[in-house]
Structure formats: structure tokens, C-alpha cells
Coordinates of C-alpha atoms and ligand atoms in Angstrom, one line a residue:
M257 CA -56.0 -3.8 57.1
Q258 CA -55.6 -0.7 55.0
N259 CA -58.6 0.5 53.1
I260 CA -58.4 0.5 49.3
S261 CA -59.2 3.9 47.7
N262 CA -59.9 4.8 44.1
P263 CA -56.8 5.2 41.9
R264 CA -55.1 8.6 41.9
G265 CA -56.4 10.8 39.1
T266 CA -59.8 9.2 39.0
S267 CA -62.9 10.3 40.8
D268 CA -66.0 8.6 42.2
I269 CA -69.1 10.4 41.1
L270 CA -71.3 10.1 44.2
P271 CA -75.1 10.2 44.2
D272 CA -75.2 13.8 45.3
Q273 CA -73.0 14.7 42.3
V274 CA -74.9 12.7 39.7
P275 CA -77.6 15.3 39.0
A276 CA -75.0 17.7 37.8
W277 CA -73.7 15.1 35.4
E278 CA -77.2 14.2 34.2
Y279 CA -77.9 17.9 33.6
L280 CA -74.9 18.1 31.3
E281 CA -75.7 14.9 29.5
L282 CA -79.3 15.7 29.0
N283 CA -78.7 19.2 27.7
A284 CA -75.9 18.0 25.5
R285 CA -77.9 15.1 23.9
T286 CA -80.9 17.4 23.2
L287 CA -78.8 20.0 21.5
L288 CA -76.6 17.6 19.6
K289 CA -79.6 15.8 18.2
A290 CA -81.2 19.2 17.2
Y291 CA -78.0 19.8 15.1
G292 CA -78.4 16.4 13.4
Y293 CA -75.8 14.4 15.4
R294 CA -76.4 10.8 16.3
E295 CA -74.8 9.0 19.2
I296 CA -72.0 6.4 18.7
R297 CA -70.6 4.2 21.4
T298 CA -67.2 2.6 20.9
P299 CA -65.2 0.4 23.3
V300 CA -63.1 2.1 26.0
F301 CA -60.1 0.2 24.9
E302 CA -58.7 -0.2 21.4
D303 CA -55.7 -1.6 19.6
V304 CA -52.8 0.5 20.6
A305 CA -51.7 1.0 17.0
L306 CA -54.9 3.0 16.4
F307 CA -53.7 5.8 18.7
K308 CA -50.1 5.6 17.5
R309 CA -51.1 6.0 13.9
S310 CA -53.6 8.8 14.4
L311 CA -52.5 11.0 17.3
G312 CA -48.8 10.7 16.3
E313 CA -45.9 8.8 17.9
T314 CA -44.2 11.9 19.1
T315 CA -47.2 13.5 20.8
E316 CA -47.3 13.6 24.6
V317 CA -50.6 11.6 24.7
V318 CA -49.1 8.7 22.9
N319 CA -45.5 9.0 24.1
K320 CA -46.1 9.4 27.8
Q321 CA -49.8 9.0 28.6
L322 CA -51.2 5.9 27.0
L323 CA -52.5 3.5 29.6
E324 CA -52.0 0.1 28.1
V325 CA -54.1 -2.9 28.9
K326 CA -52.7 -6.4 28.9
S327 CA -54.6 -9.6 28.9
Q328 CA -53.4 -12.3 31.4
R329 CA -54.5 -15.1 29.2
S330 CA -51.6 -17.1 28.1
D331 CA -53.6 -19.0 25.6
S332 CA -54.7 -15.9 23.9
N333 CA -53.4 -16.0 20.3
D334 CA -53.9 -12.4 19.6
D335 CA -50.8 -10.5 20.6
A336 CA -52.4 -7.2 20.0
A337 CA -51.5 -4.6 22.7
F338 CA -54.5 -2.6 23.8
A339 CA -54.7 0.9 25.3
L340 CA -57.5 2.6 27.2
R341 CA -58.8 5.3 24.8
P342 CA -57.2 8.7 25.5
E343 CA -59.7 10.5 23.3
G344 CA -62.7 9.8 21.1
T345 CA -61.8 10.9 17.6
A346 CA -59.5 8.0 16.5
P347 CA -62.1 5.4 17.7
V348 CA -64.9 7.1 15.8
V349 CA -62.8 7.3 12.6
R350 CA -61.9 3.6 13.1
A351 CA -65.6 2.7 13.3
Y352 CA -66.5 5.0 10.4
N353 CA -64.0 3.1 8.3
Q354 CA -64.8 -0.3 9.6
Y355 CA -68.5 0.0 8.9
N356 CA -68.0 2.0 5.8
L357 CA -70.4 4.6 7.0
G358 CA -69.4 6.8 4.1
R359 CA -71.0 4.4 1.6
D360 CA -74.5 5.3 2.7
E361 CA -74.0 8.8 4.1
F362 CA -72.7 11.9 2.4
L363 CA -72.1 13.4 5.8
S364 CA -72.0 11.4 9.1
K365 CA -72.6 13.5 12.2
L366 CA -71.7 11.5 15.3
F367 CA -71.4 12.3 18.9
Y368 CA -70.2 10.5 22.1
V369 CA -70.3 11.0 25.8
G370 CA -67.9 8.9 28.0
P371 CA -64.7 8.3 29.9
M372 CA -61.3 8.9 28.4
F373 CA -58.0 7.9 30.0
R374 CA -54.6 9.5 30.0
G375 CA -51.7 8.7 32.4
E376 CA -51.0 12.3 33.3
R377 CA -49.7 13.8 36.5
P378 CA -53.0 14.5 38.3
Q379 CA -53.8 18.0 39.5
K380 CA -56.9 20.2 39.7
G381 CA -58.8 19.7 36.4
R382 CA -56.3 17.1 35.1
L383 CA -57.3 13.5 35.7
R384 CA -56.3 10.1 34.5
Q385 CA -59.9 9.2 33.9
F386 CA -62.0 12.1 32.7
H387 CA -65.1 12.5 30.6
Q388 CA -65.7 14.1 27.3
I389 CA -68.7 15.1 25.2
G390 CA -67.5 15.0 21.7
A391 CA -68.9 15.5 18.2
E392 CA -67.4 14.5 14.8
A393 CA -68.7 15.3 11.3
I394 CA -67.1 13.0 8.7
G395 CA -67.7 12.4 5.0
R396 CA -67.5 13.6 1.5
G397 CA -70.0 16.3 2.7
A398 CA -67.6 17.5 5.4
N399 CA -65.5 19.8 3.3
H400 CA -67.4 23.0 3.6
P401 CA -66.0 25.9 5.7
L402 CA -69.6 26.6 7.0
L403 CA -69.4 23.2 8.6
D404 CA -66.3 24.4 10.5
A405 CA -68.4 27.4 11.6
E406 CA -71.3 25.1 12.6
M407 CA -69.0 22.8 14.6
I408 CA -67.4 25.7 16.5
G409 CA -70.8 27.3 17.0
L410 CA -72.2 24.0 18.3
A411 CA -69.4 23.8 21.0
V412 CA -70.2 27.4 22.0
A413 CA -74.0 26.7 22.0
L414 CA -73.4 23.6 24.3
L415 CA -71.5 25.6 26.8
K416 CA -74.2 28.3 26.8
A417 CA -76.9 25.7 27.2
F418 CA -75.0 24.5 30.3
G419 CA -75.2 28.1 31.6
L420 CA -71.6 29.2 31.0
N421 CA -70.8 32.5 29.4
N422 CA -67.4 33.7 30.6
F423 CA -65.3 31.6 28.2
K424 CA -62.9 32.5 25.4
L425 CA -62.7 31.0 22.0
K426 CA -59.4 31.0 20.1
I427 CA -59.1 29.8 16.5
N428 CA -56.3 29.3 14.0
S429 CA -55.6 27.6 10.8
L430 CA -52.8 25.1 10.1
G431 CA -53.7 24.9 6.4
S432 CA -53.6 21.8 4.3
A433 CA -51.1 18.9 5.0
E434 CA -48.7 20.7 2.7
D435 CA -49.1 24.1 4.3
K436 CA -48.5 22.4 7.6
Q437 CA -45.2 21.0 6.4
N438 CA -44.2 24.4 5.1
F439 CA -45.1 25.9 8.4
A440 CA -43.0 23.3 10.3
A441 CA -40.0 23.9 8.0
W442 CA -40.3 27.7 8.4
L443 CA -40.5 27.3 12.2
R444 CA -37.4 25.1 12.3
Q445 CA -35.5 27.6 10.2
E446 CA -36.6 30.5 12.4
L447 CA -35.9 28.7 15.7
K448 CA -32.7 26.9 14.7
D449 CA -30.2 29.4 16.2
K450 CA -32.5 30.8 18.9
I451 CA -32.9 27.6 20.9
E452 CA -29.4 26.3 20.8
H453 CA -28.6 27.5 24.3
L454 CA -31.8 25.9 25.7
G455 CA -32.2 22.6 27.5
E456 CA -32.5 19.1 26.1
D457 CA -36.3 19.0 26.4
V458 CA -36.7 22.0 24.2
K459 CA -34.2 20.6 21.6
N460 CA -36.1 17.3 21.7
Q461 CA -39.3 19.0 21.0
Y462 CA -37.7 21.0 18.2
E463 CA -36.5 17.7 16.6
R464 CA -39.6 15.6 17.2
N465 CA -42.5 17.9 16.9
V466 CA -41.6 21.6 16.4
F467 CA -45.2 22.8 16.7
R468 CA -45.2 21.9 20.4
L469 CA -42.8 24.8 21.0
L470 CA -45.5 27.2 20.0
D471 CA -47.5 26.6 23.1
S472 CA -44.6 25.7 25.4
K473 CA -44.9 26.6 29.0
D474 CA -41.1 27.3 29.2
E475 CA -40.6 31.0 29.8
A476 CA -37.5 31.2 27.5
V477 CA -39.3 29.5 24.7
K478 CA -42.3 31.7 25.2
A479 CA -40.2 34.8 24.8
I480 CA -38.6 33.5 21.6
I481 CA -42.0 32.5 20.2
A482 CA -43.5 36.0 21.0
G483 CA -40.7 37.5 18.9
L484 CA -41.7 35.5 15.8
N485 CA -44.0 37.0 13.2
I486 CA -46.1 34.0 12.6
G487 CA -49.4 35.3 11.1
T488 CA -50.9 33.3 8.3
Q489 CA -47.9 33.4 5.9
H490 CA -47.6 29.6 5.9
L491 CA -51.1 29.3 4.3
S492 CA -51.5 28.8 0.6
A493 CA -54.1 30.9 -1.2
T494 CA -56.7 28.2 -0.9
G495 CA -55.9 27.6 2.8
L496 CA -56.2 31.3 3.5
K497 CA -59.5 31.6 1.6
Y498 CA -60.8 28.6 3.5
F499 CA -60.0 30.2 6.8
E500 CA -61.6 33.5 5.8
D501 CA -64.8 31.6 4.9
V502 CA -64.8 29.9 8.3
K503 CA -64.5 33.3 10.0
K504 CA -67.3 34.6 7.9
G505 CA -69.5 31.7 9.0
L506 CA -68.7 32.4 12.6
D507 CA -69.5 36.1 12.2
Q508 CA -72.8 35.1 10.6
L509 CA -73.5 33.0 13.8
G510 CA -72.5 35.9 16.0
V511 CA -69.8 33.7 17.7
A512 CA -67.0 35.8 19.3
Y513 CA -63.5 34.6 18.7
E514 CA -59.9 35.6 18.7
V515 CA -57.4 34.5 16.1
S516 CA -54.3 33.1 17.7
S517 CA -51.4 32.1 15.5
N518 CA -49.8 30.1 18.3
L519 CA -52.6 27.7 18.6
V520 CA -51.5 24.4 17.1
R521 CA -53.0 21.7 19.4
G522 CA -51.2 18.7 20.8
L523 CA -52.4 16.0 18.5
D524 CA -50.9 15.3 15.0
Y525 CA -54.0 14.7 13.0
Y526 CA -55.1 18.4 12.6
T527 CA -55.3 20.3 9.4
H528 CA -56.9 23.7 8.6
T529 CA -59.1 25.0 11.3
V530 CA -58.2 24.4 15.0
F531 CA -59.8 25.9 18.0
E532 CA -59.7 25.9 21.8
I533 CA -62.1 27.2 24.4
S534 CA -60.8 28.3 27.8
Y535 CA -62.4 29.4 31.0
A536 CA -60.3 31.9 33.0
G537 CA -61.2 30.9 36.5
L538 CA -59.7 27.4 36.3
G539 CA -56.0 28.0 36.7
A540 CA -53.5 26.1 34.7
Q541 CA -55.9 23.6 33.2
D542 CA -58.2 26.1 31.7
A543 CA -59.1 24.4 28.4
I544 CA -62.7 23.3 28.7
G545 CA -63.0 22.2 25.1
A546 CA -61.0 21.9 21.9
G547 CA -61.1 20.6 18.4
G548 CA -60.4 21.1 14.7
R549 CA -60.3 19.6 11.3
Y550 CA -58.5 16.4 10.5
N551 CA -59.0 15.8 6.8
G552 CA -56.3 13.2 6.1
L553 CA -57.0 10.9 9.0
I554 CA -59.7 8.8 7.4
E555 CA -57.3 7.7 4.7
Q556 CA -54.4 7.5 7.1
L557 CA -56.4 4.9 9.0
G558 CA -57.2 2.9 5.8
G559 CA -60.5 4.3 4.8
G560 CA -61.8 6.7 2.1
D561 CA -60.5 6.8 -1.4
R562 CA -56.7 6.8 -1.2
R563 CA -56.4 8.3 -4.7
Q564 CA -58.1 11.4 -3.5
P565 CA -56.6 12.0 -0.1
E566 CA -58.6 15.1 0.8
Q567 CA -61.9 13.8 -0.4
T568 CA -63.2 12.7 2.9
G569 CA -63.4 15.7 5.2
A570 CA -63.7 15.6 8.9
I571 CA -64.0 18.0 11.8
G572 CA -64.9 17.7 15.5
F573 CA -64.4 18.8 19.0
A574 CA -64.5 17.4 22.6
L575 CA -65.6 19.2 25.8
G576 CA -64.1 18.2 29.1
M577 CA -67.0 17.5 31.5
E578 CA -65.1 17.7 34.8
R579 CA -63.7 21.1 33.8
I580 CA -67.1 22.4 32.7
L581 CA -68.5 21.3 36.1
L582 CA -65.6 23.2 37.9
A583 CA -66.5 26.2 35.8
L584 CA -70.2 26.0 36.6
E585 CA -69.3 25.6 40.3
A586 CA -67.1 28.7 40.1
D587 CA -70.0 30.6 38.5
G588 CA -72.3 29.3 41.2
K589 CA -74.4 27.6 38.6
L590 CA -74.2 23.9 39.6
P591 CA -77.7 22.4 39.5
S592 CA -78.9 21.4 43.0
A593 CA -78.5 17.9 44.2
K594 CA -81.7 18.1 46.1
R595 CA -83.6 14.8 46.3
G596 CA -87.2 14.5 45.3
L597 CA -89.8 11.9 46.3
T598 CA -93.6 12.2 46.1
V599 CA -94.6 10.0 49.0
F600 CA -93.0 8.5 52.1
I601 CA -95.0 6.0 54.2
V602 CA -94.6 5.8 58.0
T603 CA -96.2 3.3 60.3
N604 CA -96.2 3.1 64.1
A605 CA -96.9 -0.5 64.6
E606 CA -94.8 -3.5 63.4
E607 CA -97.9 -5.5 62.4
L608 CA -98.8 -2.7 59.9
E609 CA -95.5 -2.8 58.1
V610 CA -96.6 -5.5 55.6
Q611 CA -99.7 -3.4 54.8
A612 CA -97.5 -0.3 54.3
F613 CA -95.3 -2.4 52.1
A614 CA -98.3 -3.4 50.0
L615 CA -99.4 0.3 49.7
L616 CA -95.8 1.2 48.6
D617 CA -96.1 -1.3 45.8
I618 CA -99.5 0.0 44.7
L619 CA -98.2 3.6 44.6
R620 CA -95.2 2.6 42.6
K621 CA -97.3 0.6 40.1
N622 CA -99.3 3.8 39.7
G623 CA -96.2 5.7 38.7
I624 CA -96.0 7.6 42.0
S625 CA -92.4 7.8 43.4
A626 CA -92.6 6.4 46.9
D627 CA -90.5 4.9 49.7
M628 CA -90.8 3.8 53.3
D629 CA -88.6 3.3 56.3
F630 CA -87.1 -0.1 56.5
G631 CA -86.0 0.3 60.1
R632 CA -88.1 -2.2 62.0
G633 CA -90.3 -0.4 64.5
R634 CA -88.3 2.9 64.3
A635 CA -89.7 5.8 66.3
F636 CA -92.2 7.9 64.4
K637 CA -90.0 11.0 64.7
K638 CA -87.1 9.2 63.1
Q639 CA -89.3 8.1 60.2
F640 CA -90.4 11.7 59.7
D641 CA -86.8 12.9 59.8
Q642 CA -86.1 10.4 57.0
A643 CA -89.1 11.7 55.0
N644 CA -87.6 15.2 55.3
K645 CA -84.1 14.1 54.3
L646 CA -85.6 12.5 51.2
N647 CA -87.5 15.7 50.5
A648 CA -90.8 13.9 50.3
S649 CA -93.8 16.0 49.3
F650 CA -96.3 14.0 51.3
V651 CA -96.1 11.6 54.2
L652 CA -98.7 8.8 54.4
I653 CA -99.4 7.7 57.9
L654 CA -100.6 4.2 58.5
G655 CA -101.1 4.0 62.3
Q656 CA -103.3 1.8 64.5
E657 CA -106.0 4.5 64.5
E658 CA -106.0 4.7 60.7
A659 CA -106.0 0.9 60.4
K660 CA -109.0 0.6 62.6
N661 CA -110.9 3.2 60.6
Q662 CA -109.6 1.9 57.2
T663 CA -108.2 5.3 56.5
I664 CA -104.8 6.7 55.7
S665 CA -103.6 10.1 56.9
I666 CA -101.9 12.2 54.4
K667 CA -99.6 15.1 55.5
D668 CA -98.6 17.8 53.0
M669 CA -95.0 18.5 54.0
A670 CA -94.9 22.0 52.5
T671 CA -98.0 23.3 54.3
G672 CA -98.1 20.9 57.3
E673 CA -101.7 20.2 56.6
Q674 CA -102.9 16.7 57.5
K675 CA -106.2 14.8 56.9
A676 CA -107.5 11.3 56.8
V677 CA -108.6 9.8 53.5
P678 CA -110.4 6.4 53.0
A679 CA -107.7 3.8 52.3
S680 CA -109.4 2.6 49.1
T681 CA -109.2 6.1 47.5
I682 CA -105.7 7.1 48.5
V683 CA -104.1 6.6 45.1
E684 CA -106.9 8.6 43.4
H685 CA -106.5 11.3 46.1
I686 CA -102.7 11.6 45.5
K687 CA -103.2 11.7 41.7
N688 CA -105.7 14.5 42.0
V689 CA -103.5 16.5 44.4
L690 CA -100.6 16.1 42.0
K691 CA -102.7 17.3 39.1
G692 CA -103.3 20.4 41.1
Ligands
HAM996 P1 -58.1 17.4 23.7 O1 -57.7 18.9 23.6 O2 -57.0 16.5 24.0 O3 -58.8 17.1 22.3 O4 -59.2 17.2 24.8 C1 -60.4 17.9 24.7 C2 -60.8 18.4 26.1 O5 -60.9 17.3 27.0 C3 -59.9 19.4 26.8 O6 -60.1 20.7 26.3 C4 -60.2 19.2 28.2 O7 -61.3 20.0 28.6 C5 -60.5 17.8 28.3 N1 -59.3 17.0 28.9 C6 -58.3 16.6 28.2 N2 -57.4 15.9 29.0 C7 -57.9 16.0 30.2 C8 -57.5 15.5 31.5 N3 -56.4 14.8 31.7 N4 -58.3 15.7 32.6 C9 -59.5 16.4 32.4 N5 -59.9 16.9 31.2 C10 -59.2 16.7 30.1 C11 -59.3 15.8 22.0 O8 -59.4 14.9 22.8 C12 -59.7 15.7 20.6 N6 -60.2 14.3 20.4 C13 -60.8 16.7 20.3 C14 -61.3 16.6 18.9 C15 -62.4 16.0 18.5 N7 -60.7 17.0 17.8 C16 -61.4 16.7 16.8 N8 -62.4 16.0 17.2

């Protein structure tokens, strides 16, 4: 029979790889909490309408990549179609609205860590199940340009806390919803004649979501875009002032950035500030994190005060964990997967195994990490090999000699030193040694 493997575009995170993931998660949680963010955990699947309404019907993520989930229950009376979440922003906004978090909080600072799903064509750094660390700041108190600077600064601080330095931050501003419409209209006008000779795909993008052409991979489109003088002319005076204030905040934080007028992002909900962080060593999939402001989304999903559409502000970002790990690996900075264990117990007589088992229990109950060899009557040498493999600091030897003298021999694996200790004091002895 053929073996079943994990689905293409997913990866198993094996025990040797888990320490690197824990390292990212631990560092991220510590820093996010220090910035005032609290964790939120939403389901991995949601009503498909949530993503259509927020990310945009014409975006690639919704159009081509949603992984839908179907219940097999025929008696189910809810006909809702579900999709695995392709990102975390829409679910967080859904929860923000559903629990009316804005009622009690002027500013809700939320973060999440977890798997996201997109039916993309898998390649290096592009998976169908990947993981994001994300942060979202939502509320009436989320309209200050310094919050944009804080958010971008936080993404940068996280990457630095992980040990990455060689990344590049690009920022841009799309302006208000109205500025964005003006920008789209201007782009259509500029491109109308220039793309006529190009393929159907390009024309489709032009019709459905003209912004996508700005970061197109198509060489002909790239050349046309390079010839446009985009700049910030689509921004209104307030939009421009807002962007200037964001940049001042970043300068204040000492965060290095490049303004890129082609940066528009692939999801529809963005307004004003958008940003992307890339790492050059990763090839085609070099974005290790991205985000931006999405002021209208709360109302668009039914929350906030509809009479004042821009009252609830929102901004956030997500970092791609797999890509960050690839970047750390390229920089030779992946934390070691070395195992650690304080004590390993070996015995050389089957009748002593139960005694060894009892000692194991006592050690563990005293908070000392410990293990033993469960191979019945395995050779002493094999048991020592196992202790080395587990990187044990000490080996406790419970042999016939020791049993007769009511002692236990303890071997320090670093120095090779070995001595016999009365069995009744072994726990105290180890505790003292550990204290140094
Ligand atoms: P995004 O740019 O779609 O934005 O994804 C953010 C990051 O997730 C990317 O920069 C990348 O590192 C990682 N990523 C995305 N797709 C894949 C994939 N197929 N395989 C591996 N990694 C991937 C968002 O998701 C927005 N929700 C970010 C945001 C939060 N905007 C505002 N708040």
C-alpha cells in the first residue's frame, strides 16, 4: 500500500524544528505584550462571506486561493459556506464587531499567532498552510499617525528581536477611500492606451483591480509602470499631511524606510499607510511581513458608527513565520535544536528497573527533568549512548553494586567525574549540584 504524505504546500514541524518556532513565539509574545497588545484566538475557519466582503471579490486571495470547507452533514440547516482563514485581519475585525470591543476600549490592541491557509501554487517560501504573527490596533483611538509609526516600528522591532537585520522596509500611502478612488481613476486614464496591445490577463486586472498592475511581475507592464510619474499626487492635503506625520514618527523612532509609490498591497481593505518588509536572500517570495491601515473595514463589516465612517481607525501587520525562519537560517542564526535533560538513569539488572522507575518518579516530582531507558535489559553502553543523545547533564547508575550498598553513582557527563552518593540523599545532592 502506498504511504500517505502530508498535503502539498503544508509542512510538518518535527521535534527538532520546534525549538526555532518556540523561539519566535516566545520573543514575539514578550515584545507584543510590552507594547500593550493582548492575544486573541479566533477560529481557523470562518463564513466565506467574511473574506469576500473584506479582502475584496477581485483579489487573488479570494478569487483563486480560498480553501473552502464543506460539512458532510445533510441534516445541517445552516447552508453557510466556510473557508479556512487566508489571513487574520478580517477574523479579528469580525470578533471586534461581534463583541463590541469598541464599547469598553478606546483602543484595542490585539495580536495573534497561528496558521493561515491559501490555495497557492507551492514553492520555496510559499505554502498552502503557513503561519503568521499578526498585530491589529482598532478603535476610536486608532486614528493617530504616531500609531502607524508605532505599528511599523513594532514589526521592525520584532524582526530585530528574532536576530534579523538585513531587511528592507518600504512604505507608501494610498490616502483616504476617496483619494484611493481618485488614484484608481488616474491610473486607468494613464494606462488605457498603453496596455491595449497586452494580454487578456493584464486587461482583466486593469478592469477588475487596476492597482494590481502596479506590482505586476509582467515585464511589459513593469516597463509601463516605471514610465509613470506616480508620486503622491493622488493624495488630498489631509492625506498628504497624514503621511508626512507617519514619516516623522518613523524618523523619531530611527526606523529606516524607503517610500515606494508602487506599493499598493494585494488586499482591498487598505487606506492611507501601507508597508512591506522584504529580505533579499529569499528569492521570489521575499516579503517577510506586511501591513497597513484599513480604516473603513470595521464599518464595512457592520460595526462602528455608520454615520461617521472613518471614526473607527485600524492598522495592523502580519509577519510570515516560515519566511522569517528561512531568513534566520540564511543568516546562520537559527537557534539550536539541541536537546536538554538533567538526569538519565541507567541500570544493569532487570530486577532493578522498578527501583529505577521509582527514582525517576521522585526526580520528576522534585522538578528535575529526568528519563530512563525503557529497553528491557539493554547493554550498559547502549543506555549511555542514549543519555548522550538526549544530552543529559548527569547519568545516575543504579547497578547491583550500588543496590547492595544502598548508594547511587552519579556521573557528570561534562567532566566524566563519577562518585557514589547515599541513595537517600540523591535528590538533595542533585539539587545542590544544580545550584552550583
Ligand atoms: P499578506 O501580505 O497577505 O498580509 O501576508 C503577510 C505575510 O504573510 C507575508 O508578508 C508573508 O510573509 C506571509 N505569507 C503570505 N502568504 C504566504 C504563503 N502562501 N506562504 C508563506 N507565507 C505567506 C496579510 O495577511 C494582512 N492580513 C496583513 C495585515 C494585518 N494588514 C493589516 N493587518
